[in-house]
Coordinates of N, CA and C in Angstrom, one line a residue:
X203 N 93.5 -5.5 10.2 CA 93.7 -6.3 9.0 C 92.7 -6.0 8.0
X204 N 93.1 -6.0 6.5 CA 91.9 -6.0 5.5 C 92.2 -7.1 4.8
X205 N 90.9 -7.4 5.1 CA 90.6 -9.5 4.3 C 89.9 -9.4 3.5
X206 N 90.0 -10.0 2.4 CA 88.9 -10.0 1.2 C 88.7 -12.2 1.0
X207 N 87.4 -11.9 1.1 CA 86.5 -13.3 0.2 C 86.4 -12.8 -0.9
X208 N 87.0 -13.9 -1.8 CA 86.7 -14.4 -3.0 C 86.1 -16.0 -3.2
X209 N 84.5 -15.4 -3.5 CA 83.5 -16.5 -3.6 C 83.2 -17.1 -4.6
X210 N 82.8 -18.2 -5.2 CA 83.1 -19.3 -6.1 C 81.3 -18.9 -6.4
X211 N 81.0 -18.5 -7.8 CA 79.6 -18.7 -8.5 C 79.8 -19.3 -10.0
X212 N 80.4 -20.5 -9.7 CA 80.3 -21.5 -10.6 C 79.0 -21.7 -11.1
X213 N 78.9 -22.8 -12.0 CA 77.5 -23.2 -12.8 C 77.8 -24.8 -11.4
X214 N 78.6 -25.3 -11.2 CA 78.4 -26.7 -10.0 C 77.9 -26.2 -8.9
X215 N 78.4 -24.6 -8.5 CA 78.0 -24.4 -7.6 C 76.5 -24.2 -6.4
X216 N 75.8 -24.0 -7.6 CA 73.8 -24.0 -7.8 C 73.8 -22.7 -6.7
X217 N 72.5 -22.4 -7.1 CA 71.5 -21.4 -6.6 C 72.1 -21.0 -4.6
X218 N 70.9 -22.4 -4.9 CA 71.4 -23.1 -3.1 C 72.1 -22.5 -2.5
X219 N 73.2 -23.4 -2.8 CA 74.5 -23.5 -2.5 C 75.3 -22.0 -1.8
X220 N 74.9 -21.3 -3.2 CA 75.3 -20.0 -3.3 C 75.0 -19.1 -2.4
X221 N 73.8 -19.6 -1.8 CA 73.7 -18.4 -0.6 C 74.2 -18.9 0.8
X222 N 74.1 -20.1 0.6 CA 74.9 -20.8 1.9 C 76.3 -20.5 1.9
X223 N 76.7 -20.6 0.3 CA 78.2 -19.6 0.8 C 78.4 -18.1 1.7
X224 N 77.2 -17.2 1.1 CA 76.7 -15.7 1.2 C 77.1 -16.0 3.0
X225 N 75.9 -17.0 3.5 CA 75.4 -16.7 4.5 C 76.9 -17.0 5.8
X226 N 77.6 -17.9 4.9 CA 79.0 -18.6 5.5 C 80.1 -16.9 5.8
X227 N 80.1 -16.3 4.7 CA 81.0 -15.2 4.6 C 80.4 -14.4 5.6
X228 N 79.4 -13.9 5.8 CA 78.5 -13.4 6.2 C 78.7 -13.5 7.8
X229 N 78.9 -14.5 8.4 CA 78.9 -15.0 9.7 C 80.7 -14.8 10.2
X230 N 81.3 -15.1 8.5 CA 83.2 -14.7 9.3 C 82.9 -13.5 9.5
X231 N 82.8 -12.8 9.0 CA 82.5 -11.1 8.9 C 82.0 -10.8 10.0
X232 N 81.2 -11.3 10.6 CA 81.0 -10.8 11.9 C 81.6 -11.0 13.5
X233 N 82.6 -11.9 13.0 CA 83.9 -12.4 14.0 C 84.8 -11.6 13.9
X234 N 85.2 -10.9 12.8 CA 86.5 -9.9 12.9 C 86.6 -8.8 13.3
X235 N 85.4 -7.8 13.9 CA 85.4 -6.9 14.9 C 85.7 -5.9 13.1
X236 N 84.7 -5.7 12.4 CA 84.8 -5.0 11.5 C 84.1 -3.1 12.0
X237 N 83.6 -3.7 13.4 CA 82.5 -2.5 13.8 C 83.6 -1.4 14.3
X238 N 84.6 -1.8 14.5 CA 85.7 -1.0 15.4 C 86.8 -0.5 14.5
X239 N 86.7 -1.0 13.3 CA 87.3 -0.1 12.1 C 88.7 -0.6 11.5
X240 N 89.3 -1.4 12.9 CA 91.0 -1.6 13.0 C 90.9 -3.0 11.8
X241 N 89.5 -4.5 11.3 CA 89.6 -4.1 10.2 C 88.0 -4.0 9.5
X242 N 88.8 -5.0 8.2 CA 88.2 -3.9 7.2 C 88.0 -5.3 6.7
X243 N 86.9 -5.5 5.6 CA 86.5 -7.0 4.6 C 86.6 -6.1 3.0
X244 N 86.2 -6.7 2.0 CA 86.1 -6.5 0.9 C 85.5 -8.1 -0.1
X245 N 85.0 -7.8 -1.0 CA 84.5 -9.1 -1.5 C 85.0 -8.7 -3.3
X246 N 84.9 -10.2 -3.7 CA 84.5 -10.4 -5.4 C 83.8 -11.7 -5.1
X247 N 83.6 -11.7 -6.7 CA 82.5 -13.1 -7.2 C 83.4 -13.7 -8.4
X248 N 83.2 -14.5 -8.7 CA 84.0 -14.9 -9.6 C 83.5 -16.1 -10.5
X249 N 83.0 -16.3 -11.9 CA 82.7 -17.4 -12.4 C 83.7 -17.6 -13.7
X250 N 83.0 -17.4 -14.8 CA 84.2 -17.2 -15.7 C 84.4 -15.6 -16.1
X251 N 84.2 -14.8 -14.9 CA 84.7 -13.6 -15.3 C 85.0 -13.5 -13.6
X252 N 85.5 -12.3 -13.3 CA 85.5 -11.8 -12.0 C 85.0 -10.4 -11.7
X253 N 84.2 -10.8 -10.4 CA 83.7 -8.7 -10.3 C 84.1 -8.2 -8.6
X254 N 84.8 -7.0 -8.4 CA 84.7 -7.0 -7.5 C 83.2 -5.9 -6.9
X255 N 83.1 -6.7 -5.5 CA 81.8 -6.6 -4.8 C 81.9 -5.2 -3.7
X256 N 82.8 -5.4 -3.3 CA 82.5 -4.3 -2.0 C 84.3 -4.2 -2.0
X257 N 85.0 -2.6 -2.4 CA 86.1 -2.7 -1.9 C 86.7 -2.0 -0.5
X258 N 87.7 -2.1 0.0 CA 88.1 -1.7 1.2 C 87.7 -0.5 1.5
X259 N 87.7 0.6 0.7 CA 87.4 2.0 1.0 C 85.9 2.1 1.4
X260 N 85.1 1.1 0.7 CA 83.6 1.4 1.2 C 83.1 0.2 2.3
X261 N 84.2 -0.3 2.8 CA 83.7 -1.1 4.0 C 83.7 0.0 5.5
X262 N 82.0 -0.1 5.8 CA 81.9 0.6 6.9 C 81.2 -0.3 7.8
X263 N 81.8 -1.0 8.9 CA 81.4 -2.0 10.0 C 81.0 -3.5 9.2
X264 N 80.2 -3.9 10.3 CA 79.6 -5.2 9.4 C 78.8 -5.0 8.5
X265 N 77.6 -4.1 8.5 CA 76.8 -4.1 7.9 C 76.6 -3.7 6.7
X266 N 77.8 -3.0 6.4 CA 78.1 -2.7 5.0 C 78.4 -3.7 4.5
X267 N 79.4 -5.0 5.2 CA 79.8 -5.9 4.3 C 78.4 -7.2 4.2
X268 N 77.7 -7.0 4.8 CA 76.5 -7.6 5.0 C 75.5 -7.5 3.9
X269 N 75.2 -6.2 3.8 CA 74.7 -5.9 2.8 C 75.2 -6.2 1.0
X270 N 76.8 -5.7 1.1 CA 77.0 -6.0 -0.1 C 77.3 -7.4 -0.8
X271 N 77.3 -8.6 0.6 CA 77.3 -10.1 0.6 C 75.8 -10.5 -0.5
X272 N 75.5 -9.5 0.4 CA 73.7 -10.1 0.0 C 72.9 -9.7 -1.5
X273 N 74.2 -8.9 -2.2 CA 73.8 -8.4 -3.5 C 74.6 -9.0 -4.1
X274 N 75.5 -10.2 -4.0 CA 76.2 -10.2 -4.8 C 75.7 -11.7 -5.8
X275 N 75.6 -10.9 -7.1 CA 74.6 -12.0 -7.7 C 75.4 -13.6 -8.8
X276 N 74.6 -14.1 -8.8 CA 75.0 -16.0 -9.0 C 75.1 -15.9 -10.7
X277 N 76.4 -16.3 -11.1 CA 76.6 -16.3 -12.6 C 76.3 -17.6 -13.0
X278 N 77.1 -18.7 -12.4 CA 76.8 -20.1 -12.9 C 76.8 -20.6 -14.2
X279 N 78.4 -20.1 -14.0 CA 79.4 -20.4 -15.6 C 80.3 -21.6 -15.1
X280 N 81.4 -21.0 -16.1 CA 82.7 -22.1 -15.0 C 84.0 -21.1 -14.2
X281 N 84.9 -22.1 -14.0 CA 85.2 -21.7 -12.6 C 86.7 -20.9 -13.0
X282 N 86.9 -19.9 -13.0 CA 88.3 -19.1 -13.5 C 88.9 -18.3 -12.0
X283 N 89.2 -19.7 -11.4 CA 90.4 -19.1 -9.9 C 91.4 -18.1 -10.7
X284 N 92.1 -18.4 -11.3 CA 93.2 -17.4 -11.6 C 92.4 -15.8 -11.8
X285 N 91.4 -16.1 -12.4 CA 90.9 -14.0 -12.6 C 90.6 -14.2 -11.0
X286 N 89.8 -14.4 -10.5 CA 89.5 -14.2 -9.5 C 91.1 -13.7 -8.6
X287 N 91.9 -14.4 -8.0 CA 93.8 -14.0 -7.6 C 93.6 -12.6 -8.4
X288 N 93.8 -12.7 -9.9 CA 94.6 -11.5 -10.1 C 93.6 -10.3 -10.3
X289 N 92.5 -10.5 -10.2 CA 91.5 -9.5 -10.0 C 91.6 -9.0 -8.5
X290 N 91.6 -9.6 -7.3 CA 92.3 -9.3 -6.2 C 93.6 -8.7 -6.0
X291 N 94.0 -9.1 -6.7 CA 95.5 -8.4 -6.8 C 95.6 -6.4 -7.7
X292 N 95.0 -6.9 -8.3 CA 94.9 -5.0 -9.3 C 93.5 -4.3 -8.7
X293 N 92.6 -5.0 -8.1 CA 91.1 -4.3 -7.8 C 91.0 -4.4 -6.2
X294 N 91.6 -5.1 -5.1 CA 91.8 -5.1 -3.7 C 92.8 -4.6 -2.8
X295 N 93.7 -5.7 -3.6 CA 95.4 -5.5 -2.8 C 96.0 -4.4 -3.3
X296 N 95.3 -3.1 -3.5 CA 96.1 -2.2 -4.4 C 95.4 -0.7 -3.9
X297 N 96.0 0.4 -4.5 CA 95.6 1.5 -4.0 C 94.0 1.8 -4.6
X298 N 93.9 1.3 -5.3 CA 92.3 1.0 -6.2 C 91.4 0.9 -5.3
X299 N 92.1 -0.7 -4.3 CA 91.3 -0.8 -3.9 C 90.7 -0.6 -2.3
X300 N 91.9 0.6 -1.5 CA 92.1 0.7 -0.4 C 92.4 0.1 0.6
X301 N 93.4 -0.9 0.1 CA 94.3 -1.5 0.8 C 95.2 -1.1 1.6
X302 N 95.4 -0.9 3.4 CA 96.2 -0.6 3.9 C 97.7 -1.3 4.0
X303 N 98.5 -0.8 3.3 CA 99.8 -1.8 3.3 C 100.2 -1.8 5.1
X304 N 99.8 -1.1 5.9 CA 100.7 -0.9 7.3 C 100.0 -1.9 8.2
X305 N 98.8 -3.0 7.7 CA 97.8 -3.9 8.7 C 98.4 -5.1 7.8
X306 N 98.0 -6.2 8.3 CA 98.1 -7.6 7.7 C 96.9 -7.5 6.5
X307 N 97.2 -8.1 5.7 CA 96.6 -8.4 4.3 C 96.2 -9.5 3.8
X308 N 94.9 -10.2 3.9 CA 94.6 -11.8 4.0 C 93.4 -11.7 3.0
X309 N 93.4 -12.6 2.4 CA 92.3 -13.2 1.3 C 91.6 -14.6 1.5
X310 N 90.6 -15.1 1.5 CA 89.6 -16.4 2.0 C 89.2 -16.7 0.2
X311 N 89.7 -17.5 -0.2 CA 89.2 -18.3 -1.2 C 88.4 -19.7 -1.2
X312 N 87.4 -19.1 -1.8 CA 86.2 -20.5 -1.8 C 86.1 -20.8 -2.9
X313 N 86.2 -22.4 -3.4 CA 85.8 -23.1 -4.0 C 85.2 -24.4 -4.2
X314 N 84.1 -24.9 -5.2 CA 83.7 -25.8 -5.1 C 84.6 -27.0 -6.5
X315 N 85.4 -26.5 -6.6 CA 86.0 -27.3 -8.0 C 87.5 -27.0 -8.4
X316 N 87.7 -27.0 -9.5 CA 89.4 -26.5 -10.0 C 88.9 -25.9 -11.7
X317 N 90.2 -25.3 -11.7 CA 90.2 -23.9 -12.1 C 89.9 -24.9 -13.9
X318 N 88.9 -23.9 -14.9 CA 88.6 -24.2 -15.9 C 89.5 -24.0 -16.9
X319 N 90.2 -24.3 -18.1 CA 90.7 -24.2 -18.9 C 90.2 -22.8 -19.5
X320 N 91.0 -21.8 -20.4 CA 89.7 -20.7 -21.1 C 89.0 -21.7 -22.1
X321 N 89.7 -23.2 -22.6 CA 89.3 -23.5 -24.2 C 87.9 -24.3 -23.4
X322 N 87.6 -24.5 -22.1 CA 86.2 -25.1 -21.8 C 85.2 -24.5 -21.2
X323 N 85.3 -23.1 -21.6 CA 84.6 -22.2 -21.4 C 83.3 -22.0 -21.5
X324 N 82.4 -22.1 -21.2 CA 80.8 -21.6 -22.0 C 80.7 -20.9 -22.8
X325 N 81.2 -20.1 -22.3 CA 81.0 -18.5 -23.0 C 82.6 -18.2 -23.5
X326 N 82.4 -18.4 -25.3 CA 84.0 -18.1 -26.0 C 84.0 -17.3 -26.4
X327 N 82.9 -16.3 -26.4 CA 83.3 -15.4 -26.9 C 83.9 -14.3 -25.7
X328 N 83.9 -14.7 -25.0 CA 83.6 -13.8 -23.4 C 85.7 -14.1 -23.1
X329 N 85.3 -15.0 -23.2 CA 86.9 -15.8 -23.4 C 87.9 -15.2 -23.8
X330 N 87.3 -15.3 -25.2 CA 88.4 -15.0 -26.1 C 88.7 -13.6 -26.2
X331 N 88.0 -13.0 -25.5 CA 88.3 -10.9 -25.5 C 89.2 -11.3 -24.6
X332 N 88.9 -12.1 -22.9 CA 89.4 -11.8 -22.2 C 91.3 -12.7 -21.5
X333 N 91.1 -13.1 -23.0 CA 92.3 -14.0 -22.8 C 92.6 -15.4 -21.9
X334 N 93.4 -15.9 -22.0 CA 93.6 -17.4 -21.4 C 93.5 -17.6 -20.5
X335 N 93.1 -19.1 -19.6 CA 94.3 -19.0 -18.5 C 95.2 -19.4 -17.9
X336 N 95.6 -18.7 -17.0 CA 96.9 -18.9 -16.4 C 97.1 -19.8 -15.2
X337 N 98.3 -19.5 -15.1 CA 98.5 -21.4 -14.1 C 98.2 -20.3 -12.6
X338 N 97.8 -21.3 -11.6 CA 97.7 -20.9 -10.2 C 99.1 -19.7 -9.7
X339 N 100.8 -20.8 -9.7 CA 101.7 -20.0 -9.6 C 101.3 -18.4 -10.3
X340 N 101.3 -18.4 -11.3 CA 101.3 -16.9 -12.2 C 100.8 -16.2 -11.3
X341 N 99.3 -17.1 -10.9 CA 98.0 -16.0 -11.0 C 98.3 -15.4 -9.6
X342 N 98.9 -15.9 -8.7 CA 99.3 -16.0 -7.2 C 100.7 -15.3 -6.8
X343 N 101.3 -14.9 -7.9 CA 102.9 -14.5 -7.4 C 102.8 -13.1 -7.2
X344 N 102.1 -12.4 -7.6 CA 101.8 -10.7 -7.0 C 101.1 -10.8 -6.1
X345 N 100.5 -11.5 -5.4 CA 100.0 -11.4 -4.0 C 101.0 -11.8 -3.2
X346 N 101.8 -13.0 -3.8 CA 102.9 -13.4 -3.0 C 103.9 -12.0 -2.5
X347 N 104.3 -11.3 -3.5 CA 105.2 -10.8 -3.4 C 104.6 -9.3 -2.2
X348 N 103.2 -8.8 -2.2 CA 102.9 -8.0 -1.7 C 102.3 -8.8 -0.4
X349 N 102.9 -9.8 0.0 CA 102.5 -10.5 1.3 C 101.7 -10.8 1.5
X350 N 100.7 -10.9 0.7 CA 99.2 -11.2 1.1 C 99.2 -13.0 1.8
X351 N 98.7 -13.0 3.0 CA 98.6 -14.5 3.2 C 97.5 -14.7 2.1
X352 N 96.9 -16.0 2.2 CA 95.9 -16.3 1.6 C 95.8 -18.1 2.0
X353 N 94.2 -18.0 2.2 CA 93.6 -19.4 2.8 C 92.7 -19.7 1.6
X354 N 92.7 -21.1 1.4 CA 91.9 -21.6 0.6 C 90.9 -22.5 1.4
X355 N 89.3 -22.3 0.7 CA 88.7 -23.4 1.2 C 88.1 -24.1 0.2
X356 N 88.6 -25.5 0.3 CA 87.4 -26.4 -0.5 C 86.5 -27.0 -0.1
X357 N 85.3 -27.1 -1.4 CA 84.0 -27.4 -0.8 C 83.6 -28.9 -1.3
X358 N 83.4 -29.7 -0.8 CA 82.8 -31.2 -1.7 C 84.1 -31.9 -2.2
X359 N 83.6 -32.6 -2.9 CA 85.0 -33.9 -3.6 C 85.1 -33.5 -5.0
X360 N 85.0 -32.2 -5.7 CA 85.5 -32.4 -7.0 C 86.5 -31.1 -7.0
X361 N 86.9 -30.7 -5.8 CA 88.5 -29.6 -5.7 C 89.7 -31.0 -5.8
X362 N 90.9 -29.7 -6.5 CA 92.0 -30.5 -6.3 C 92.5 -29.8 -5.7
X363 N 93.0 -30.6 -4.7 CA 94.3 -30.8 -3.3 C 95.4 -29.5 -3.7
X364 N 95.9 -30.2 -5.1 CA 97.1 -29.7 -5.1 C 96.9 -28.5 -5.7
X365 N 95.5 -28.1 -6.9 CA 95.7 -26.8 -7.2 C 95.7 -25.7 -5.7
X366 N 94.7 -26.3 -5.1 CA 94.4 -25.7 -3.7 C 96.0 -25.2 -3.2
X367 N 97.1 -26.2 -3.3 CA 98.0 -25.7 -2.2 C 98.7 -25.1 -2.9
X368 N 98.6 -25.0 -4.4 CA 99.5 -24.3 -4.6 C 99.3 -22.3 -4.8
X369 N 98.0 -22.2 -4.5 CA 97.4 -21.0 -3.9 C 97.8 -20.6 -2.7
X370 N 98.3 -21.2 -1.6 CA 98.3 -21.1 -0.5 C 99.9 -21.2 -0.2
X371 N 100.7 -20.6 1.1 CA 101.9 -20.9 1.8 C 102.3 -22.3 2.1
X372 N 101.3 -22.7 3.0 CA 101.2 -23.9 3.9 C 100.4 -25.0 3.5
X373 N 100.5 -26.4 4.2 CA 99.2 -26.8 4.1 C 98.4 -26.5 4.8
X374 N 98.5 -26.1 5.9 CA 97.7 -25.5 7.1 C 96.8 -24.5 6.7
X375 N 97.3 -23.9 5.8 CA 96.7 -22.7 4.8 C 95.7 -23.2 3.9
X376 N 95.1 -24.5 3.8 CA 93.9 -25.4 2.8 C 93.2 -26.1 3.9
X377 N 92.0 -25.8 4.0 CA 90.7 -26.1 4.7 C 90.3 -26.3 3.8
X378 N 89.0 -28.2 4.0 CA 88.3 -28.3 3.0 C 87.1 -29.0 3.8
X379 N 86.2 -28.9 3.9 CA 84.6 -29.4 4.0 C 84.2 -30.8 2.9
X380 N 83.6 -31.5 3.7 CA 82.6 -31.6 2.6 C 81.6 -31.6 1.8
X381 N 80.9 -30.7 2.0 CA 79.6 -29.9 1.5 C 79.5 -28.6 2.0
X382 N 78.3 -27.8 1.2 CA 78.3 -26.4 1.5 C 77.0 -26.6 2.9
X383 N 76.9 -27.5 3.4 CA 76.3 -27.4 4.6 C 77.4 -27.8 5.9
X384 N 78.4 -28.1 5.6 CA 79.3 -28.3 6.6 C 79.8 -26.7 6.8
X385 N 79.7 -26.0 5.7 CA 80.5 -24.7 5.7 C 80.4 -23.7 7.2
X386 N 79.2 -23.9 7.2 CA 78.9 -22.8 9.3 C 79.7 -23.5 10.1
X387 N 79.8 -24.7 10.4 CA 80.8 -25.6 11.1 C 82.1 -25.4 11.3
X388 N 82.6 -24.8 9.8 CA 83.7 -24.3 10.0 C 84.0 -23.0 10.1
X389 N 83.2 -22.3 10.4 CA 83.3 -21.0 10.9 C 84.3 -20.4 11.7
X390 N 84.4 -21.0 12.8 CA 85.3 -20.4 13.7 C 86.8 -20.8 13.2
X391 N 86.8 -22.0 13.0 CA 88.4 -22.3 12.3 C 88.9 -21.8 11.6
X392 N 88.1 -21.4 10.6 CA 88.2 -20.5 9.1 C 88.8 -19.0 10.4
X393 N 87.6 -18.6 10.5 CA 88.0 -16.9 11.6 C 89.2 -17.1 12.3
X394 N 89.9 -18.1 12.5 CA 91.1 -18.1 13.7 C 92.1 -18.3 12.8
X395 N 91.9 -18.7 11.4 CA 93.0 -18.7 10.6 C 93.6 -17.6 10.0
X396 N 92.3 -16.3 9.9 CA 92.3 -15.2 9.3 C 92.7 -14.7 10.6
X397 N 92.6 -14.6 11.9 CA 93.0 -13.9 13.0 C 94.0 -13.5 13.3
X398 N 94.7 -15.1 13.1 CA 96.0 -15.6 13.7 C 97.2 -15.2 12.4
X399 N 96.5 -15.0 11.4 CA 97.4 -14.7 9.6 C 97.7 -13.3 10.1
X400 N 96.7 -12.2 11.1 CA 97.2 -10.8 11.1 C 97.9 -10.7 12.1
X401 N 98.0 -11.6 12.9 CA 99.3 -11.7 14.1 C 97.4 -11.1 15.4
X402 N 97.6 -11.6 15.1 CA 95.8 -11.1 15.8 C 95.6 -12.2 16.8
X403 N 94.8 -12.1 18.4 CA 94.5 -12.7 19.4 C 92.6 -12.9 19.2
X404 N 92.4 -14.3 18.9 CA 90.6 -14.0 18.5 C 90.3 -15.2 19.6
X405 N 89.0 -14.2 20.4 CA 88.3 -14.9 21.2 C 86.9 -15.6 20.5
X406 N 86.6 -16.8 20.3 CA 85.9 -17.2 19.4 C 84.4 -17.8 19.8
X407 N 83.4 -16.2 19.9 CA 82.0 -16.3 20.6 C 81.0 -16.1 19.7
X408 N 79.8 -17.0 19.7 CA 78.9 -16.9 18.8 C 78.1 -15.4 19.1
X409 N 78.4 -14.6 18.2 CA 77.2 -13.4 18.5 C 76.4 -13.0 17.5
X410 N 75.5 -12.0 17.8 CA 74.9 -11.4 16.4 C 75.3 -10.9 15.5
X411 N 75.3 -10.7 14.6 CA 76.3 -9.6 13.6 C 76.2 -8.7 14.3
X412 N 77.6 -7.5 14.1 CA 77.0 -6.1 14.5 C 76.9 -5.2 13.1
X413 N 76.3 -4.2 14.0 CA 75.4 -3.1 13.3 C 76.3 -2.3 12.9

C-alpha cells in the first residue's frame, strides 16, 4: 500500500504540538512494514500553503520516512485542508508523485481545527496569487474518484465533526482525540485503520522503528 500523512502546521497548532504530531506519524510509519518495500509512506505539511515532504518514489524503508518527518518545518499560519487534499491529489496520488495504482492507496489527515476561509487569511497577499477556497466535497472528489481511502484525525475541541466527515467515506473513517498528547494512544487504531483500508492483516506490536 502507499499512504501519505498530511500534517496540520497551523498557527493553533504551536511549536509543541507540532512535533508531537512528527513524533505520532513517525511511530505509524513504523507499523506498516515500510522496511520490506510492499509499502511505501509519503508526507506534506500544510498551513496556508501546502508542501509536499517526502514523495513515494523517494520513500526507502522507515528511515527515509523518518528522517524526512523530522525536517519537515512549522509554518504557523492558518489552516487550508482543501490545498492540502488537492495538493495530495496532483503531487502524491499521481505519477508525479509515484503512486502505485496496482496497491491500495490511503491518506491520514491531521488536524487541529477547520478549514480557513482564503478572506481570513494572514497572509493576502499569499492568498490572493493562490486563489480561494474551496469546499471539502471539491477539494476531495479526485481522490474520490482515484479511490484513495482517506482517514481523518481530529485533534482537541475546535475541529468540526462534519467538515471531518465530509473528507472521509464513513464515519468509521473520523478518529478524534482530545489533545496532541492523547495522539501515541491512538497509534495502533490509527495503523489498523490504515491496514485494514489496504485489505491488509496487521499484527499490532510495539517495536523499534526499523532501519
Amino acid at each position: 500500500m502507499d499512504v501519505a500523512f498530511l500534517m496540520d502546521a497551523s498557527g493553533s497548532v504551536g511549536a509543541d504540538n507540532f512535533e508531537k504530531q512528527k513524533e505520532f506519524i513517525k511511530a505509524v510509519a513504523g507499523t506498516l512494514g515500510l522496511k520490506s518495500g510492499l509499502a511505501r509512506a509519503g508526507s506534506l505539511v500544510y498551513s496556508d500553503m501546502a508542501t509536499v515532504q517526502q514523495s513515494f518514489n523517494s520513500c526507502n524503508g522507515t528511515h527515509s520516512v523518518v528522517e524526512a518527518v523530522d525536517h519537515i518545518p512549522y509554518y504557523g499560519r492558518t489552516t487550508r485542508i482543501d490545498r492540502a487534499l488537492s495538493l495530495a491529489n496532483t503531487d502524491l496520488f499521481s505519477d508525479a508523485g509515484g503512486v502505485r495504482s496496482y496497491v491500495a492507496n490511503t491518506l491520514l489527515l491531521l488536524t487541529d481545527g477547520r478549514q480557513t476561509p482564503a478572506a481570513d487569511s494572514i497572509s493576502m497577499e499569499r492568498e490572493s496569487a493562490a486563489g480561494d477556497s474551496i469546499s471539502m466535497e471539491r477539494a476531495v472528489k479526485p481522490l474520490k474518484e482515484k479511490k484513495v481511502k482517506r482517514i481523518a484525525l481530529g485533534i482537541g475541541s475546535q475541529i468540526s465533526p462534519d467538515e471531518l466527515r465530509k473528507v472521509v467515506d464513513g464515519d468509521e473513517d473520523v478518529v478524534t482525540v482530545d489533545s496532541f498528547d492523547d495522539l501515541i494512544s491512538s497509534m495502533h487504531m490509527v495503523s489498523e485503520k490504515l491496514c485494514t483500508s489496504a485489505g491488509e492483516r496487521v499484527i499490532l506490536i510495539t517495536l523499534p522503528l526499523e532501519k
